[in-house]
mmCIF file of C-alpha atoms in Angstrom:
data_model
loop_
_atom_site.group_PDB
_atom_site.id
_atom_site.type_symbol
_atom_site.label_atom_id
_atom_site.label_comp_id
_atom_site.label_asym_id
_atom_site.label_seq_id
_atom_site.Cartn_x
_atom_site.Cartn_y
_atom_site.Cartn_z
ATOM 1 C CA MET U 1 -1.316 -13.343 -76.530
ATOM 2 C CA ILE U 2 1.089 -15.739 -74.832
ATOM 3 C CA SER U 3 0.172 -19.385 -74.559
ATOM 4 C CA ILE U 4 2.171 -20.939 -71.762
ATOM 5 C CA THR U 5 1.713 -23.686 -69.210
ATOM 6 C CA LEU U 6 2.913 -22.397 -65.885
ATOM 7 C CA PRO U 7 4.773 -24.633 -63.453
ATOM 8 C CA GLU U 8 3.509 -24.987 -59.910
ATOM 9 C CA GLU U 9 6.840 -24.003 -58.375
ATOM 10 C CA MET U 10 9.625 -21.542 -59.142
ATOM 11 C CA SER U 11 13.091 -20.720 -57.845
ATOM 12 C CA ALA U 12 13.414 -17.595 -55.716
ATOM 13 C CA ALA U 13 16.129 -15.860 -53.706
ATOM 14 C CA THR U 14 15.865 -14.297 -50.250
ATOM 15 C CA LEU U 15 18.438 -12.355 -48.209
ATOM 16 C CA PRO U 16 18.831 -13.772 -44.665
ATOM 17 C CA GLY U 17 21.059 -10.868 -43.592
ATOM 18 C CA ASN U 18 24.280 -12.841 -43.163
ATOM 19 C CA SER U 19 26.041 -11.815 -46.416
ATOM 20 C CA THR U 20 24.483 -14.638 -48.416
ATOM 21 C CA ALA U 21 21.594 -15.081 -50.827
ATOM 22 C CA LYS U 22 19.421 -18.125 -50.214
ATOM 23 C CA LEU U 23 17.789 -19.924 -53.136
ATOM 24 C CA GLU U 24 14.576 -21.830 -52.425
ATOM 25 C CA ALA U 25 11.431 -23.169 -54.079
ATOM 26 C CA ARG U 26 8.235 -21.085 -53.983
ATOM 27 C CA ARG U 27 4.796 -21.542 -55.455
ATOM 28 C CA VAL U 28 4.130 -19.597 -58.648
ATOM 29 C CA PRO U 29 1.622 -16.861 -57.667
ATOM 30 C CA GLN U 30 -1.606 -16.203 -59.513
ATOM 31 C CA PRO U 31 -2.718 -12.661 -60.375
ATOM 32 C CA GLY U 32 -5.783 -11.263 -58.638
ATOM 33 C CA HIS U 33 -7.813 -8.181 -59.494
ATOM 34 C CA GLY U 34 -5.632 -5.484 -61.058
ATOM 35 C CA GLU U 35 -2.544 -7.698 -60.935
ATOM 36 C CA VAL U 36 -0.280 -9.270 -63.536
ATOM 37 C CA LEU U 37 2.158 -12.167 -63.503
ATOM 38 C CA ILE U 38 5.502 -11.290 -65.064
ATOM 39 C CA ARG U 39 8.089 -13.691 -66.448
ATOM 40 C CA MET U 40 11.309 -12.186 -65.144
ATOM 41 C CA LYS U 41 13.958 -11.275 -67.716
ATOM 42 C CA CYS U 42 16.381 -9.157 -65.692
ATOM 43 C CA SER U 43 16.692 -8.063 -62.076
ATOM 44 C CA THR U 44 19.662 -5.886 -61.169
ATOM 45 C CA ILE U 45 21.194 -5.452 -57.711
ATOM 46 C CA CYS U 46 21.002 -2.074 -55.987
ATOM 47 C CA GLY U 47 23.499 -0.704 -53.497
ATOM 48 C CA SER U 48 20.692 -0.220 -50.980
ATOM 49 C CA ASP U 49 20.125 -3.990 -51.016
ATOM 50 C CA ILE U 50 23.741 -4.474 -49.957
ATOM 51 C CA ARG U 51 23.689 -1.676 -47.378
ATOM 52 C CA CYS U 52 20.350 -2.455 -45.731
ATOM 53 C CA ILE U 53 19.602 -6.151 -46.321
ATOM 54 C CA TYR U 54 22.469 -8.312 -47.585
ATOM 55 C CA HIS U 55 24.950 -7.949 -44.709
ATOM 56 C CA GLU U 56 22.315 -7.311 -42.039
ATOM 57 C CA HIS U 57 18.732 -6.154 -41.856
ATOM 58 C CA LEU U 58 19.043 -2.490 -40.901
ATOM 59 C CA GLY U 59 15.575 -1.207 -41.733
ATOM 60 C CA LYS U 60 12.894 -1.187 -39.064
ATOM 61 C CA GLY U 61 9.126 -0.968 -39.120
ATOM 62 C CA PRO U 62 7.007 -0.773 -42.267
ATOM 63 C CA GLU U 63 9.946 0.281 -44.476
ATOM 64 C CA GLY U 64 12.263 -2.499 -43.286
ATOM 65 C CA TYR U 65 12.966 -5.729 -45.139
ATOM 66 C CA GLN U 66 10.474 -8.400 -44.144
ATOM 67 C CA ASP U 67 12.111 -11.762 -43.491
ATOM 68 C CA GLY U 68 11.456 -14.284 -46.224
ATOM 69 C CA MET U 69 10.483 -11.800 -48.910
ATOM 70 C CA ILE U 70 11.880 -12.555 -52.349
ATOM 71 C CA ALA U 71 14.673 -10.069 -53.008
ATOM 72 C CA GLY U 72 15.132 -7.714 -55.954
ATOM 73 C CA HIS U 73 13.610 -4.254 -56.391
ATOM 74 C CA GLU U 74 14.866 -3.572 -59.931
ATOM 75 C CA PRO U 75 12.682 -5.954 -61.971
ATOM 76 C CA CYS U 76 11.894 -6.019 -65.668
ATOM 77 C CA GLY U 77 10.115 -8.689 -67.663
ATOM 78 C CA GLN U 78 7.176 -9.746 -69.808
ATOM 79 C CA ILE U 79 3.561 -10.146 -68.742
ATOM 80 C CA ILE U 80 2.391 -13.717 -69.205
ATOM 81 C CA LYS U 81 -0.917 -13.584 -67.336
ATOM 82 C CA THR U 82 -3.316 -10.829 -66.290
ATOM 83 C CA GLY U 83 -5.914 -10.839 -63.569
ATOM 84 C CA PRO U 84 -9.421 -9.379 -63.904
ATOM 85 C CA GLY U 85 -9.750 -5.609 -63.923
ATOM 86 C CA CYS U 86 -6.543 -4.728 -65.777
ATOM 87 C CA ARG U 87 -7.142 -1.616 -67.893
ATOM 88 C CA ARG U 88 -3.974 -0.941 -69.898
ATOM 89 C CA PHE U 89 -1.437 -3.753 -69.945
ATOM 90 C CA ARG U 90 -1.956 -7.110 -71.624
ATOM 91 C CA GLU U 91 -0.271 -10.487 -71.929
ATOM 92 C CA GLY U 92 2.908 -10.185 -73.971
ATOM 93 C CA ASP U 93 3.649 -6.593 -72.918
ATOM 94 C CA ARG U 94 7.224 -5.769 -71.941
ATOM 95 C CA VAL U 95 7.264 -3.847 -68.656
ATOM 96 C CA ILE U 96 9.425 -2.188 -66.025
ATOM 97 C CA VAL U 97 8.183 -2.379 -62.436
ATOM 98 C CA TYR U 98 8.269 0.863 -60.427
ATOM 99 C CA HIS U 99 9.586 -0.693 -57.283
ATOM 100 C CA ILE U 100 7.297 0.798 -54.645
ATOM 101 C CA SER U 101 3.623 -0.023 -54.625
ATOM 102 C CA GLY U 102 1.820 2.788 -52.838
ATOM 103 C CA CYS U 103 -1.710 3.172 -51.554
ATOM 104 C CA GLY U 104 -2.592 5.280 -54.589
ATOM 105 C CA VAL U 105 -4.729 7.822 -52.734
ATOM 106 C CA CYS U 106 -2.411 9.796 -50.423
ATOM 107 C CA ASN U 107 -1.015 13.136 -51.620
ATOM 108 C CA ASP U 108 2.402 11.720 -52.538
ATOM 109 C CA CYS U 109 0.927 8.814 -54.493
ATOM 110 C CA ARG U 110 -1.328 11.207 -56.388
ATOM 111 C CA ARG U 111 1.811 13.111 -57.381
ATOM 112 C CA GLY U 112 3.290 9.830 -58.652
ATOM 113 C CA TYR U 113 5.818 9.548 -55.810
ATOM 114 C CA MET U 114 4.841 6.172 -54.389
ATOM 115 C CA ILE U 115 8.309 6.068 -52.784
ATOM 116 C CA SER U 116 6.932 8.667 -50.345
ATOM 117 C CA CYS U 117 3.556 7.006 -49.776
ATOM 118 C CA THR U 118 2.392 7.842 -46.253
ATOM 119 C CA SER U 119 0.308 4.719 -45.687
ATOM 120 C CA GLU U 120 2.023 2.329 -43.272
ATOM 121 C CA LYS U 121 -0.512 -0.336 -44.177
ATOM 122 C CA PHE U 122 -0.475 -0.200 -47.980
ATOM 123 C CA ARG U 123 3.013 1.073 -48.929
ATOM 124 C CA ARG U 124 5.027 -2.025 -49.922
ATOM 125 C CA ALA U 125 8.255 -2.059 -51.898
ATOM 126 C CA TYR U 126 9.060 -4.969 -54.182
ATOM 127 C CA GLY U 127 11.962 -6.930 -52.746
ATOM 128 C CA TRP U 128 11.433 -5.423 -49.295
ATOM 129 C CA GLN U 129 7.857 -5.771 -48.027
ATOM 130 C CA ARG U 130 6.479 -7.732 -50.971
ATOM 131 C CA ASP U 131 8.109 -10.311 -53.225
ATOM 132 C CA GLY U 132 10.586 -8.918 -55.743
ATOM 133 C CA GLY U 133 12.309 -9.842 -58.953
ATOM 134 C CA MET U 134 14.922 -12.410 -57.897
ATOM 135 C CA ALA U 135 12.660 -15.255 -59.009
ATOM 136 C CA ASP U 136 11.382 -16.859 -62.177
ATOM 137 C CA TYR U 137 8.074 -14.988 -61.873
ATOM 138 C CA LEU U 138 6.888 -11.785 -60.207
ATOM 139 C CA LEU U 139 3.372 -10.788 -59.158
ATOM 140 C CA ALA U 140 2.875 -7.043 -59.662
ATOM 141 C CA GLU U 141 0.067 -4.504 -59.582
ATOM 142 C CA GLU U 142 -0.806 -3.006 -62.951
ATOM 143 C CA LYS U 143 -0.600 0.537 -61.552
ATOM 144 C CA ASP U 144 3.123 -0.007 -60.830
ATOM 145 C CA LEU U 145 4.114 -0.786 -64.435
ATOM 146 C CA VAL U 146 5.938 1.294 -67.028
ATOM 147 C CA HIS U 147 5.916 0.257 -70.686
ATOM 148 C CA LEU U 148 9.293 -0.916 -72.053
ATOM 149 C CA PRO U 149 9.740 -0.002 -75.741
ATOM 150 C CA ASP U 150 11.090 -2.636 -78.118
ATOM 151 C CA SER U 151 14.235 -0.567 -78.724
ATOM 152 C CA LEU U 152 15.286 -1.034 -75.087
ATOM 153 C CA SER U 153 16.363 -4.379 -73.682
ATOM 154 C CA TYR U 154 15.020 -5.883 -70.484
ATOM 155 C CA ALA U 155 18.436 -5.201 -68.945
ATOM 156 C CA ASP U 156 18.016 -1.538 -69.890
ATOM 157 C CA GLY U 157 14.619 -1.520 -68.225
ATOM 158 C CA ALA U 158 15.793 -3.127 -65.007
ATOM 159 C CA GLN U 159 18.183 -0.240 -64.467
ATOM 160 C CA VAL U 160 15.412 2.297 -65.050
ATOM 161 C CA ALA U 161 13.391 0.622 -62.275
ATOM 162 C CA CYS U 162 15.608 2.207 -59.649
ATOM 163 C CA GLY U 163 19.144 3.391 -60.479
ATOM 164 C CA PHE U 164 18.678 5.454 -63.629
ATOM 165 C CA GLY U 165 15.260 6.661 -62.498
ATOM 166 C CA THR U 166 16.704 7.813 -59.181
ATOM 167 C CA VAL U 167 19.564 9.670 -60.858
ATOM 168 C CA TYR U 168 17.307 11.292 -63.450
ATOM 169 C CA GLU U 169 15.121 12.739 -60.709
ATOM 170 C CA GLY U 170 18.133 14.216 -58.940
ATOM 171 C CA LEU U 171 19.566 15.733 -62.104
ATOM 172 C CA GLU U 172 16.212 17.271 -62.980
ATOM 173 C CA LYS U 173 16.177 18.990 -59.578
ATOM 174 C CA ILE U 174 19.512 20.735 -60.108
ATOM 175 C CA GLY U 175 19.276 21.136 -63.887
ATOM 176 C CA ILE U 176 22.097 20.116 -66.240
ATOM 177 C CA SER U 177 23.022 21.990 -69.412
ATOM 178 C CA GLY U 178 25.932 22.828 -71.668
ATOM 179 C CA ASN U 179 26.853 25.643 -69.269
ATOM 180 C CA ASP U 180 27.742 23.215 -66.521
ATOM 181 C CA ALA U 181 30.806 21.430 -65.294
ATOM 182 C CA VAL U 182 29.584 18.544 -63.137
ATOM 183 C CA LEU U 183 31.299 16.720 -60.288
ATOM 184 C CA ILE U 184 30.143 13.194 -59.430
ATOM 185 C CA THR U 185 31.370 11.778 -56.128
ATOM 186 C CA GLY U 186 31.050 8.006 -56.014
ATOM 187 C CA LEU U 187 31.291 6.017 -59.255
ATOM 188 C CA GLY U 188 29.305 2.961 -58.309
ATOM 189 C CA PRO U 189 26.340 2.097 -60.546
ATOM 190 C CA VAL U 190 24.445 5.226 -59.454
ATOM 191 C CA GLY U 191 27.416 7.508 -60.121
ATOM 192 C CA LEU U 192 28.076 5.851 -63.465
ATOM 193 C CA ALA U 193 24.420 6.383 -64.382
ATOM 194 C CA ALA U 194 24.840 10.036 -63.433
ATOM 195 C CA GLY U 195 27.772 10.305 -65.828
ATOM 196 C CA ALA U 196 25.819 8.711 -68.667
ATOM 197 C CA LEU U 197 22.812 10.987 -68.161
ATOM 198 C CA CYS U 198 24.881 14.160 -67.674
ATOM 199 C CA ARG U 199 26.587 13.395 -70.983
ATOM 200 C CA LYS U 200 23.244 13.190 -72.783
ATOM 201 C CA LEU U 201 21.974 16.319 -71.022
ATOM 202 C CA GLY U 202 24.910 18.234 -72.480
ATOM 203 C CA ALA U 203 27.263 18.866 -69.534
ATOM 204 C CA ARG U 204 30.425 20.542 -70.839
ATOM 205 C CA LYS U 205 32.768 18.742 -68.421
ATOM 206 C CA ILE U 206 32.180 15.731 -66.163
ATOM 207 C CA ILE U 207 34.573 14.955 -63.311
ATOM 208 C CA GLY U 208 34.269 11.733 -61.314
ATOM 209 C CA ILE U 209 35.810 10.722 -57.986
ATOM 210 C CA ASP U 210 36.007 7.260 -56.436
ATOM 211 C CA VAL U 211 38.291 5.173 -54.250
ATOM 212 C CA ILE U 212 38.029 1.931 -56.244
ATOM 213 C CA ASP U 213 40.274 1.600 -59.303
ATOM 214 C CA GLU U 214 37.871 -0.681 -61.178
ATOM 215 C CA ARG U 215 35.139 1.948 -61.037
ATOM 216 C CA LEU U 216 37.469 4.716 -62.179
ATOM 217 C CA LYS U 217 38.441 2.533 -65.137
ATOM 218 C CA ILE U 218 34.817 1.848 -66.099
ATOM 219 C CA ALA U 219 34.000 5.576 -66.018
ATOM 220 C CA ARG U 220 37.042 6.337 -68.154
ATOM 221 C CA ASP U 221 36.660 3.454 -70.619
ATOM 222 C CA LEU U 222 32.965 4.133 -71.270
ATOM 223 C CA GLY U 223 33.569 7.858 -71.695
ATOM 224 C CA LEU U 224 31.200 8.724 -68.846
ATOM 225 C CA CYS U 225 33.663 11.181 -67.291
ATOM 226 C CA ASP U 226 36.140 13.570 -68.890
ATOM 227 C CA GLU U 227 38.369 13.396 -65.820
ATOM 228 C CA VAL U 228 38.553 10.791 -63.046
ATOM 229 C CA LEU U 229 40.230 11.393 -59.700
ATOM 230 C CA ARG U 230 41.120 8.940 -56.980
ATOM 231 C CA SER U 231 39.543 9.976 -53.702
ATOM 232 C CA GLY U 232 41.922 11.921 -51.493
ATOM 233 C CA PRO U 233 42.459 15.046 -49.370
ATOM 234 C CA ASP U 234 43.394 17.215 -52.375
ATOM 235 C CA ASN U 235 40.230 16.586 -54.390
ATOM 236 C CA VAL U 236 38.744 20.057 -53.900
ATOM 237 C CA ASP U 237 41.916 21.724 -55.168
ATOM 238 C CA GLU U 238 42.121 19.240 -58.060
ATOM 239 C CA VAL U 239 38.528 19.974 -59.118
ATOM 240 C CA ARG U 240 39.134 23.721 -58.957
ATOM 241 C CA THR U 241 42.263 23.337 -61.089
ATOM 242 C CA LEU U 242 40.238 21.428 -63.698
ATOM 243 C CA THR U 243 37.610 24.202 -63.755
ATOM 244 C CA GLY U 244 39.795 27.286 -64.057
ATOM 245 C CA GLY U 245 39.825 27.853 -60.317
ATOM 246 C CA ASN U 246 36.050 28.254 -60.056
ATOM 247 C CA GLY U 247 34.715 24.860 -59.069
ATOM 248 C CA VAL U 248 31.760 23.096 -60.693
ATOM 249 C CA GLU U 249 28.336 24.523 -61.394
ATOM 250 C CA ARG U 250 26.662 21.240 -60.403
ATOM 251 C CA ALA U 251 27.641 18.423 -58.033
ATOM 252 C CA VAL U 252 26.026 14.995 -57.737
ATOM 253 C CA GLU U 253 26.822 13.094 -54.535
ATOM 254 C CA CYS U 254 26.377 9.339 -54.958
ATOM 255 C CA SER U 255 28.803 7.854 -52.410
ATOM 256 C CA ALA U 256 27.131 8.487 -49.008
ATOM 257 C CA ASN U 257 30.664 9.073 -47.702
ATOM 258 C CA ALA U 258 31.114 12.055 -45.352
ATOM 259 C CA SER U 259 34.450 13.136 -46.871
ATOM 260 C CA ALA U 260 33.087 12.859 -50.411
ATOM 261 C CA ARG U 261 30.045 14.922 -49.456
ATOM 262 C CA ASN U 262 32.292 17.652 -48.115
ATOM 263 C CA THR U 263 34.349 17.522 -51.299
ATOM 264 C CA ALA U 264 31.245 17.873 -53.450
ATOM 265 C CA LEU U 265 29.921 20.782 -51.420
ATOM 266 C CA ARG U 266 33.206 22.678 -51.265
ATOM 267 C CA ALA U 267 34.111 22.047 -54.901
ATOM 268 C CA THR U 268 30.816 23.584 -56.011
ATOM 269 C CA ARG U 269 31.288 27.162 -57.146
ATOM 270 C CA LYS U 270 29.411 30.235 -55.969
ATOM 271 C CA TRP U 271 25.686 30.082 -56.861
ATOM 272 C CA GLY U 272 26.087 26.398 -57.715
ATOM 273 C CA ARG U 273 23.770 23.502 -56.933
ATOM 274 C CA MET U 274 24.378 20.092 -55.391
ATOM 275 C CA VAL U 275 22.113 17.069 -55.043
ATOM 276 C CA MET U 276 22.578 14.224 -52.566
ATOM 277 C CA ILE U 277 21.481 10.839 -53.898
ATOM 278 C CA GLY U 278 23.667 8.335 -52.025
ATOM 279 C CA GLU U 279 21.907 7.120 -48.870
ATOM 280 C CA GLY U 280 23.401 6.650 -45.412
ATOM 281 C CA GLY U 281 26.438 8.237 -43.837
ATOM 282 C CA LYS U 282 26.720 11.755 -42.427
ATOM 283 C CA LEU U 283 27.313 15.313 -43.562
ATOM 284 C CA GLU U 284 29.240 17.828 -41.492
ATOM 285 C CA MET U 285 29.748 21.367 -42.732
ATOM 286 C CA ASN U 286 30.345 24.923 -41.714
ATOM 287 C CA PRO U 287 27.207 26.575 -43.100
ATOM 288 C CA SER U 288 28.547 30.084 -43.624
ATOM 289 C CA PRO U 289 31.646 29.412 -45.772
ATOM 290 C CA ASP U 290 30.365 26.136 -47.246
ATOM 291 C CA MET U 291 26.924 27.312 -48.322
ATOM 292 C CA ILE U 292 25.537 30.626 -47.139
ATOM 293 C CA HIS U 293 28.232 33.048 -48.296
ATOM 294 C CA ASP U 294 28.514 31.386 -51.698
ATOM 295 C CA GLN U 295 24.730 31.246 -52.159
ATOM 296 C CA LYS U 296 24.723 27.508 -52.902
ATOM 297 C CA THR U 297 21.650 25.292 -53.073
ATOM 298 C CA LEU U 298 21.600 21.746 -51.667
ATOM 299 C CA HIS U 299 18.920 19.266 -52.730
ATOM 300 C CA GLY U 300 17.937 15.893 -51.361
ATOM 301 C CA SER U 301 16.452 13.420 -53.841
ATOM 302 C CA TRP U 302 14.874 10.010 -53.204
ATOM 303 C CA VAL U 303 14.020 7.734 -56.149
ATOM 304 C CA THR U 304 11.546 9.359 -58.576
ATOM 305 C CA SER U 305 7.912 9.582 -59.604
ATOM 306 C CA ILE U 306 6.377 7.049 -61.948
ATOM 307 C CA TRP U 307 5.510 9.722 -64.546
ATOM 308 C CA LYS U 308 9.101 10.970 -64.579
ATOM 309 C CA MET U 309 10.256 7.368 -64.991
ATOM 310 C CA GLU U 310 8.043 7.135 -68.083
ATOM 311 C CA GLU U 311 9.596 10.382 -69.330
ATOM 312 C CA LEU U 312 13.077 8.944 -68.810
ATOM 313 C CA VAL U 313 12.194 5.876 -70.888
ATOM 314 C CA GLU U 314 11.128 8.147 -73.753
ATOM 315 C CA ARG U 315 14.378 10.094 -73.514
ATOM 316 C CA LEU U 316 16.515 6.955 -73.436
ATOM 317 C CA VAL U 317 15.000 5.972 -76.774
ATOM 318 C CA HIS U 318 15.517 9.477 -78.181
ATOM 319 C CA TRP U 319 19.119 9.597 -76.953
ATOM 320 C CA ASN U 320 19.874 6.006 -77.991
ATOM 321 C CA LEU U 321 21.203 5.518 -74.466
ATOM 322 C CA HIS U 322 21.297 1.954 -73.153
ATOM 323 C CA PRO U 323 21.716 1.605 -69.368
ATOM 324 C CA ALA U 324 22.659 -2.056 -69.860
ATOM 325 C CA GLU U 325 26.089 -0.869 -71.005
ATOM 326 C CA LEU U 326 26.893 -0.323 -67.329
ATOM 327 C CA ILE U 327 26.296 -3.990 -66.526
ATOM 328 C CA THR U 328 29.685 -5.652 -66.135
ATOM 329 C CA HIS U 329 28.505 -9.053 -64.892
ATOM 330 C CA ARG U 330 25.422 -11.202 -65.600
ATOM 331 C CA PHE U 331 24.483 -14.274 -63.562
ATOM 332 C CA PRO U 332 21.763 -16.919 -63.844
ATOM 333 C CA LEU U 333 19.408 -17.184 -60.893
ATOM 334 C CA GLU U 334 21.113 -20.344 -59.635
ATOM 335 C CA LYS U 335 24.267 -18.278 -59.065
ATOM 336 C CA VAL U 336 22.511 -15.446 -57.273
ATOM 337 C CA ASN U 337 24.783 -15.835 -54.234
ATOM 338 C CA ASP U 338 27.818 -15.089 -56.430
ATOM 339 C CA ALA U 339 26.021 -12.089 -57.908
ATOM 340 C CA TYR U 340 25.371 -10.476 -54.523
ATOM 341 C CA ALA U 341 28.891 -11.240 -53.287
ATOM 342 C CA LEU U 342 30.416 -9.497 -56.308
ATOM 343 C CA MET U 343 28.138 -6.474 -55.932
ATOM 344 C CA ALA U 344 29.068 -6.254 -52.250
ATOM 345 C CA SER U 345 32.770 -6.176 -53.158
ATOM 346 C CA GLY U 346 32.290 -2.971 -55.155
ATOM 347 C CA ARG U 347 34.792 -4.102 -57.771
ATOM 348 C CA CYS U 348 32.340 -4.052 -60.641
ATOM 349 C CA GLY U 349 29.814 -1.946 -62.459
ATOM 350 C CA LYS U 350 26.200 -3.042 -62.315
ATOM 351 C CA VAL U 351 25.488 -6.697 -61.527
ATOM 352 C CA ALA U 352 22.411 -8.386 -62.995
ATOM 353 C CA VAL U 353 20.556 -11.651 -62.497
ATOM 354 C CA CYS U 354 19.234 -12.552 -65.927
ATOM 355 C CA PHE U 355 16.811 -14.976 -67.539
ATOM 356 C CA ASP U 356 16.194 -16.292 -71.055
ATOM 357 C CA GLU U 357 17.510 -13.976 -73.787
ATOM 358 C CA GLU U 358 19.128 -11.569 -71.307
ATOM 359 C CA LEU U 359 21.482 -14.245 -70.007
ATOM 360 C CA LYS U 360 24.465 -13.873 -72.292
#
């Protein structure tokens, strides 16, 4: 049990949509039935926050960012207070927050895919339609929590909340084994996570492509890719040269860039599989030579299910894989504006807003 006197107010960050993060005072919430209050330890910044909220509010309707909501959909922390009706988690538990709270009763929610919840009234994502993790405390529903083992840090867990969980789902759809050479287009935090997971899943060769030198260096220095290529018009030929003229068995598209998507598709060998994870942008192709004649399979993948996220946590422990190694910069909450600005620049790995022991 945790004995703590809670303050009446806390600091919290919102995203006005003008390429800034605004820090303000908010009341500390109290947990109701089936809810818990979490002391935040780490909240990492996702590329979708930059694309859809930070510069301008692109989303519309029930899935759009609601003005004034506390930002941050990759939260991890420790429960300090539980409301009535909680069945599993207790005060003191270390938890990851699955970042979409669904209705719980539609078909997708019953499959564990709250990301695809069909209820316009009850589907609410943390950091988008309900308050997120860029604050001292977070109010969450118990059903949205995943246990964080002691062998993983809170910074590890924050990355599972979205980035690593999203990538794991995509890789499971296409299957990765020691038979496969893998191409990753886009080496931002999602692409770097793909490299780390492909390595643990046994890929025999991992090739990464990006346009930003800092990201290429991170992928090379951390051993996440065997080969890194700067984005350019010759990438398909370069990938084929690195794979004996065949192309890769598996491609993971994380950039959302139209040219990179074409590269990934065309550098995939006959009978190969590709998954698109990066959101936004367009894809233009000639179906017959690009897919049909070579019998390729193209998957779309959006976040993951909560049960598969729990499975990923187990595997991270088994593999001794720590997602926090991809964090290149940590900021305290009072410097949240600097954190978002750096993430928006792209010249970094993962950027985290940290609290207490995770601020180092």
